[in-house]
Amino acid sequence: LDVARSQRWIAFEPFPMAVLAEAGLAQGTPPVTSAELERCFAMSCHLDDPCWEGASSRMLALHHARAGDTDRALRWMTVARTRAMSKSDTWAAMIGTILLSEAEIRLGAGDTPGADTALRELIGHAARANLDGLLRRGLGLLSSLA
C-alpha cells in the first residue's frame, strides 16, 4: 500500500487496503477505519473492478460484523456478492470467500437458515471452480449445522 501511494498508483490501492484490513481483523487490531474501507470500495467501483469491489465490500461487512452491527454487515455482504459476480470473468476464489464470510456472519447472528443457504451456494460454487479448501470449509460448517 505504501509503494502504491509513493508511486501515486492510486488505481492499485483498493486491493492492498482490503488485504491490510483483513490482516488487521485477523490479528484483532484493525488498522483500517470504516471510512477508509468506504473510500476503498468507492475507488474499486470507479475502476469497475468486480474483484476489488467484492473484496472491499466484504471487508466492510466483516468490519461491521466485528462491531456488532449484523444488519449492516449483511447488507454489505449482499453488495459484495452482487459486485463480485457482476462480470463473467471474476475471480472465483473471491466469490467463494464472500459466500463463506456471509455464512459465518449469519451463523454468528443465529441465522441458521441463512447460513445454510449461503453454505450450499458456496459448496456448489467451490465444487465447480475446484476450490478445494473452500469446499472443505463449507462442507465442515454445513455438517456442523446438522
PDB file of C-alpha atoms in Angstrom:
ATOM      1  CA  LEU A   1       0.000   0.000   0.000  1.00  0.00           C
ATOM      2  CA  ASP A   2       2.881   2.343   0.828  1.00  0.00           C
ATOM      3  CA  VAL A   3       4.509   1.578  -2.530  1.00  0.00           C
ATOM      4  CA  ALA A   4       1.260   2.228  -4.412  1.00  0.00           C
ATOM      5  CA  ARG A   5       0.881   5.549  -2.620  1.00  0.00           C
ATOM      6  CA  SER A   6       4.507   6.592  -3.041  1.00  0.00           C
ATOM      7  CA  GLN A   7       4.250   5.892  -6.774  1.00  0.00           C
ATOM      8  CA  ARG A   8       0.858   7.635  -6.907  1.00  0.00           C
ATOM      9  CA  TRP A   9      -0.547   4.435  -8.295  1.00  0.00           C
ATOM     10  CA  ILE A  10      -3.979   5.201  -6.903  1.00  0.00           C
ATOM     11  CA  ALA A  11      -5.691   2.583  -9.050  1.00  0.00           C
ATOM     12  CA  PHE A  12      -3.836  -0.162  -7.163  1.00  0.00           C
ATOM     13  CA  GLU A  13      -4.804   0.976  -3.644  1.00  0.00           C
ATOM     14  CA  PRO A  14      -8.109  -0.908  -3.140  1.00  0.00           C
ATOM     15  CA  PHE A  15      -6.767  -4.452  -3.103  1.00  0.00           C
ATOM     16  CA  PRO A  16      -3.845  -3.940  -0.685  1.00  0.00           C
ATOM     17  CA  MET A  17      -6.165  -1.851   1.503  1.00  0.00           C
ATOM     18  CA  ALA A  18      -8.612  -4.769   1.687  1.00  0.00           C
ATOM     19  CA  VAL A  19      -5.782  -7.204   2.443  1.00  0.00           C
ATOM     20  CA  LEU A  20      -4.444  -4.895   5.165  1.00  0.00           C
ATOM     21  CA  ALA A  21      -7.922  -4.653   6.671  1.00  0.00           C
ATOM     22  CA  GLU A  22      -8.311  -8.434   6.668  1.00  0.00           C
ATOM     23  CA  ALA A  23      -4.911  -8.924   8.305  1.00  0.00           C
ATOM     24  CA  GLY A  24      -5.832  -6.403  10.975  1.00  0.00           C
ATOM     25  CA  LEU A  25      -9.151  -8.103  11.699  1.00  0.00           C
ATOM     26  CA  ALA A  26      -7.410 -11.464  11.956  1.00  0.00           C
ATOM     27  CA  GLN A  27      -4.926 -10.009  14.458  1.00  0.00           C
ATOM     28  CA  GLY A  28      -7.649  -8.226  16.396  1.00  0.00           C
ATOM     29  CA  THR A  29      -6.274  -4.746  15.726  1.00  0.00           C
ATOM     30  CA  PRO A  30      -7.973  -3.288  12.632  1.00  0.00           C
ATOM     31  CA  PRO A  31      -5.559  -0.743  11.103  1.00  0.00           C
ATOM     32  CA  VAL A  32      -8.193   0.465   8.660  1.00  0.00           C
ATOM     33  CA  THR A  33     -11.252   2.559   9.516  1.00  0.00           C
ATOM     34  CA  SER A  34     -14.745   2.202   8.118  1.00  0.00           C
ATOM     35  CA  ALA A  35     -14.249   5.493   6.243  1.00  0.00           C
ATOM     36  CA  GLU A  36     -11.057   4.168   4.630  1.00  0.00           C
ATOM     37  CA  LEU A  37     -12.852   0.991   3.600  1.00  0.00           C
ATOM     38  CA  GLU A  38     -15.717   3.010   2.120  1.00  0.00           C
ATOM     39  CA  ARG A  39     -13.160   5.050   0.144  1.00  0.00           C
ATOM     40  CA  CYS A  40     -11.572   1.785  -0.969  1.00  0.00           C
ATOM     41  CA  PHE A  41     -14.966   0.486  -2.126  1.00  0.00           C
ATOM     42  CA  ALA A  42     -15.767   3.734  -3.959  1.00  0.00           C
ATOM     43  CA  MET A  43     -12.426   3.625  -5.754  1.00  0.00           C
ATOM     44  CA  SER A  44     -12.990  -0.016  -6.712  1.00  0.00           C
ATOM     45  CA  CYS A  45     -16.360   0.934  -8.199  1.00  0.00           C
ATOM     46  CA  HIS A  46     -14.803   3.837 -10.057  1.00  0.00           C
ATOM     47  CA  LEU A  47     -12.218   1.426 -11.503  1.00  0.00           C
ATOM     48  CA  ASP A  48     -15.025  -1.038 -12.367  1.00  0.00           C
ATOM     49  CA  ASP A  49     -13.088  -3.967 -10.910  1.00  0.00           C
ATOM     50  CA  PRO A  50     -15.544  -6.616  -9.625  1.00  0.00           C
ATOM     51  CA  CYS A  51     -12.899  -8.492  -7.640  1.00  0.00           C
ATOM     52  CA  TRP A  52     -11.730  -5.381  -5.795  1.00  0.00           C
ATOM     53  CA  GLU A  53     -15.353  -4.265  -5.315  1.00  0.00           C
ATOM     54  CA  GLY A  54     -16.121  -7.648  -3.786  1.00  0.00           C
ATOM     55  CA  ALA A  55     -13.002  -7.621  -1.601  1.00  0.00           C
ATOM     56  CA  SER A  56     -13.587  -4.120  -0.260  1.00  0.00           C
ATOM     57  CA  SER A  57     -17.324  -4.560   0.384  1.00  0.00           C
ATOM     58  CA  ARG A  58     -16.623  -7.925   2.056  1.00  0.00           C
ATOM     59  CA  MET A  59     -14.186  -6.172   4.379  1.00  0.00           C
ATOM     60  CA  LEU A  60     -16.812  -3.530   5.149  1.00  0.00           C
ATOM     61  CA  ALA A  61     -19.183  -6.371   6.042  1.00  0.00           C
ATOM     62  CA  LEU A  62     -16.610  -8.011   8.308  1.00  0.00           C
ATOM     63  CA  HIS A  63     -15.780  -4.637   9.884  1.00  0.00           C
ATOM     64  CA  HIS A  64     -19.445  -4.047  10.757  1.00  0.00           C
ATOM     65  CA  ALA A  65     -19.912  -7.642  11.930  1.00  0.00           C
ATOM     66  CA  ARG A  66     -16.990  -7.231  14.320  1.00  0.00           C
ATOM     67  CA  ALA A  67     -18.609  -4.036  15.627  1.00  0.00           C
ATOM     68  CA  GLY A  68     -21.815  -5.999  16.295  1.00  0.00           C
ATOM     69  CA  ASP A  69     -23.887  -4.439  13.505  1.00  0.00           C
ATOM     70  CA  THR A  70     -25.105  -7.633  11.820  1.00  0.00           C
ATOM     71  CA  ASP A  71     -27.765  -5.918   9.700  1.00  0.00           C
ATOM     72  CA  ARG A  72     -25.246  -3.536   8.167  1.00  0.00           C
ATOM     73  CA  ALA A  73     -22.746  -6.389   7.783  1.00  0.00           C
ATOM     74  CA  LEU A  74     -25.247  -8.477   5.840  1.00  0.00           C
ATOM     75  CA  ARG A  75     -26.204  -5.513   3.641  1.00  0.00           C
ATOM     76  CA  TRP A  76     -22.522  -5.081   2.739  1.00  0.00           C
ATOM     77  CA  MET A  77     -22.188  -8.838   2.180  1.00  0.00           C
ATOM     78  CA  THR A  78     -25.059  -8.643  -0.321  1.00  0.00           C
ATOM     79  CA  VAL A  79     -23.210  -5.813  -2.068  1.00  0.00           C
ATOM     80  CA  ALA A  80     -20.053  -7.952  -2.074  1.00  0.00           C
ATOM     81  CA  ARG A  81     -21.860 -10.866  -3.715  1.00  0.00           C
ATOM     82  CA  THR A  82     -23.512  -8.672  -6.326  1.00  0.00           C
ATOM     83  CA  ARG A  83     -20.352  -6.762  -7.181  1.00  0.00           C
ATOM     84  CA  ALA A  84     -18.064  -9.792  -7.305  1.00  0.00           C
ATOM     85  CA  MET A  85     -20.440 -11.607  -9.666  1.00  0.00           C
ATOM     86  CA  SER A  86     -21.203  -8.625 -11.896  1.00  0.00           C
ATOM     87  CA  LYS A  87     -18.997  -9.838 -14.748  1.00  0.00           C
ATOM     88  CA  SER A  88     -18.381 -13.286 -16.115  1.00  0.00           C
ATOM     89  CA  ASP A  89     -14.595 -13.149 -15.680  1.00  0.00           C
ATOM     90  CA  THR A  90     -14.480 -12.513 -11.944  1.00  0.00           C
ATOM     91  CA  TRP A  91     -12.158 -14.217  -9.505  1.00  0.00           C
ATOM     92  CA  ALA A  92     -13.894 -17.411  -8.393  1.00  0.00           C
ATOM     93  CA  ALA A  93     -11.979 -17.590  -5.113  1.00  0.00           C
ATOM     94  CA  MET A  94     -13.236 -14.122  -4.100  1.00  0.00           C
ATOM     95  CA  ILE A  95     -16.839 -15.159  -4.706  1.00  0.00           C
ATOM     96  CA  GLY A  96     -16.294 -18.293  -2.621  1.00  0.00           C
ATOM     97  CA  THR A  97     -14.658 -16.301   0.155  1.00  0.00           C
ATOM     98  CA  ILE A  98     -17.578 -13.866   0.184  1.00  0.00           C
ATOM     99  CA  LEU A  99     -20.057 -16.744   0.477  1.00  0.00           C
ATOM    100  CA  LEU A 100     -18.069 -18.277   3.343  1.00  0.00           C
ATOM    101  CA  SER A 101     -17.893 -14.936   5.170  1.00  0.00           C
ATOM    102  CA  GLU A 102     -21.628 -14.430   4.733  1.00  0.00           C
ATOM    103  CA  ALA A 103     -22.313 -17.857   6.195  1.00  0.00           C
ATOM    104  CA  GLU A 104     -20.050 -17.142   9.177  1.00  0.00           C
ATOM    105  CA  ILE A 105     -21.742 -13.796   9.843  1.00  0.00           C
ATOM    106  CA  ARG A 106     -25.161 -15.421   9.625  1.00  0.00           C
ATOM    107  CA  LEU A 107     -24.082 -18.215  11.982  1.00  0.00           C
ATOM    108  CA  GLY A 108     -22.773 -15.649  14.451  1.00  0.00           C
ATOM    109  CA  ALA A 109     -26.108 -13.828  14.301  1.00  0.00           C
ATOM    110  CA  GLY A 110     -28.085 -17.040  14.858  1.00  0.00           C
ATOM    111  CA  ASP A 111     -29.483 -17.102  11.312  1.00  0.00           C
ATOM    112  CA  THR A 112     -29.062 -20.836  10.704  1.00  0.00           C
ATOM    113  CA  PRO A 113     -31.360 -20.982   7.623  1.00  0.00           C
ATOM    114  CA  GLY A 114     -29.487 -18.091   6.002  1.00  0.00           C
ATOM    115  CA  ALA A 115     -26.142 -19.695   6.816  1.00  0.00           C
ATOM    116  CA  ASP A 116     -27.364 -22.991   5.358  1.00  0.00           C
ATOM    117  CA  THR A 117     -28.349 -21.268   2.112  1.00  0.00           C
ATOM    118  CA  ALA A 118     -25.013 -19.432   1.814  1.00  0.00           C
ATOM    119  CA  LEU A 119     -23.071 -22.627   2.581  1.00  0.00           C
ATOM    120  CA  ARG A 120     -24.954 -24.643  -0.019  1.00  0.00           C
ATOM    121  CA  GLU A 121     -24.257 -21.958  -2.595  1.00  0.00           C
ATOM    122  CA  LEU A 122     -20.590 -21.937  -1.534  1.00  0.00           C
ATOM    123  CA  ILE A 123     -20.310 -25.718  -1.821  1.00  0.00           C
ATOM    124  CA  GLY A 124     -21.755 -25.747  -5.351  1.00  0.00           C
ATOM    125  CA  HIS A 125     -19.569 -22.834  -6.422  1.00  0.00           C
ATOM    126  CA  ALA A 126     -16.424 -24.286  -4.830  1.00  0.00           C
ATOM    127  CA  ALA A 127     -17.016 -27.684  -6.426  1.00  0.00           C
ATOM    128  CA  ARG A 128     -17.486 -26.147  -9.893  1.00  0.00           C
ATOM    129  CA  ALA A 129     -14.412 -23.916  -9.541  1.00  0.00           C
ATOM    130  CA  ASN A 130     -12.128 -26.562  -7.975  1.00  0.00           C
ATOM    131  CA  LEU A 131     -11.703 -24.512  -4.805  1.00  0.00           C
ATOM    132  CA  ASP A 132     -10.901 -27.493  -2.597  1.00  0.00           C
ATOM    133  CA  GLY A 133     -10.035 -25.516   0.551  1.00  0.00           C
ATOM    134  CA  LEU A 134     -13.273 -23.532   0.425  1.00  0.00           C
ATOM    135  CA  LEU A 135     -15.206 -26.698  -0.401  1.00  0.00           C
ATOM    136  CA  ARG A 136     -13.815 -28.431   2.708  1.00  0.00           C
ATOM    137  CA  ARG A 137     -14.552 -25.424   4.915  1.00  0.00           C
ATOM    138  CA  GLY A 138     -18.085 -25.105   3.539  1.00  0.00           C
ATOM    139  CA  LEU A 139     -18.804 -28.818   3.998  1.00  0.00           C
ATOM    140  CA  GLY A 140     -17.388 -28.680   7.530  1.00  0.00           C
ATOM    141  CA  LEU A 141     -19.605 -25.754   8.512  1.00  0.00           C
ATOM    142  CA  LEU A 142     -22.648 -27.290   6.850  1.00  0.00           C
ATOM    143  CA  SER A 143     -22.154 -30.575   8.701  1.00  0.00           C
ATOM    144  CA  SER A 144     -21.956 -28.660  11.983  1.00  0.00           C
ATOM    145  CA  LEU A 145     -25.458 -27.316  11.357  1.00  0.00           C
ATOM    146  CA  ALA A 146     -26.990 -30.793  11.263  1.00  0.00           C
TER     147      ALA A 146
END
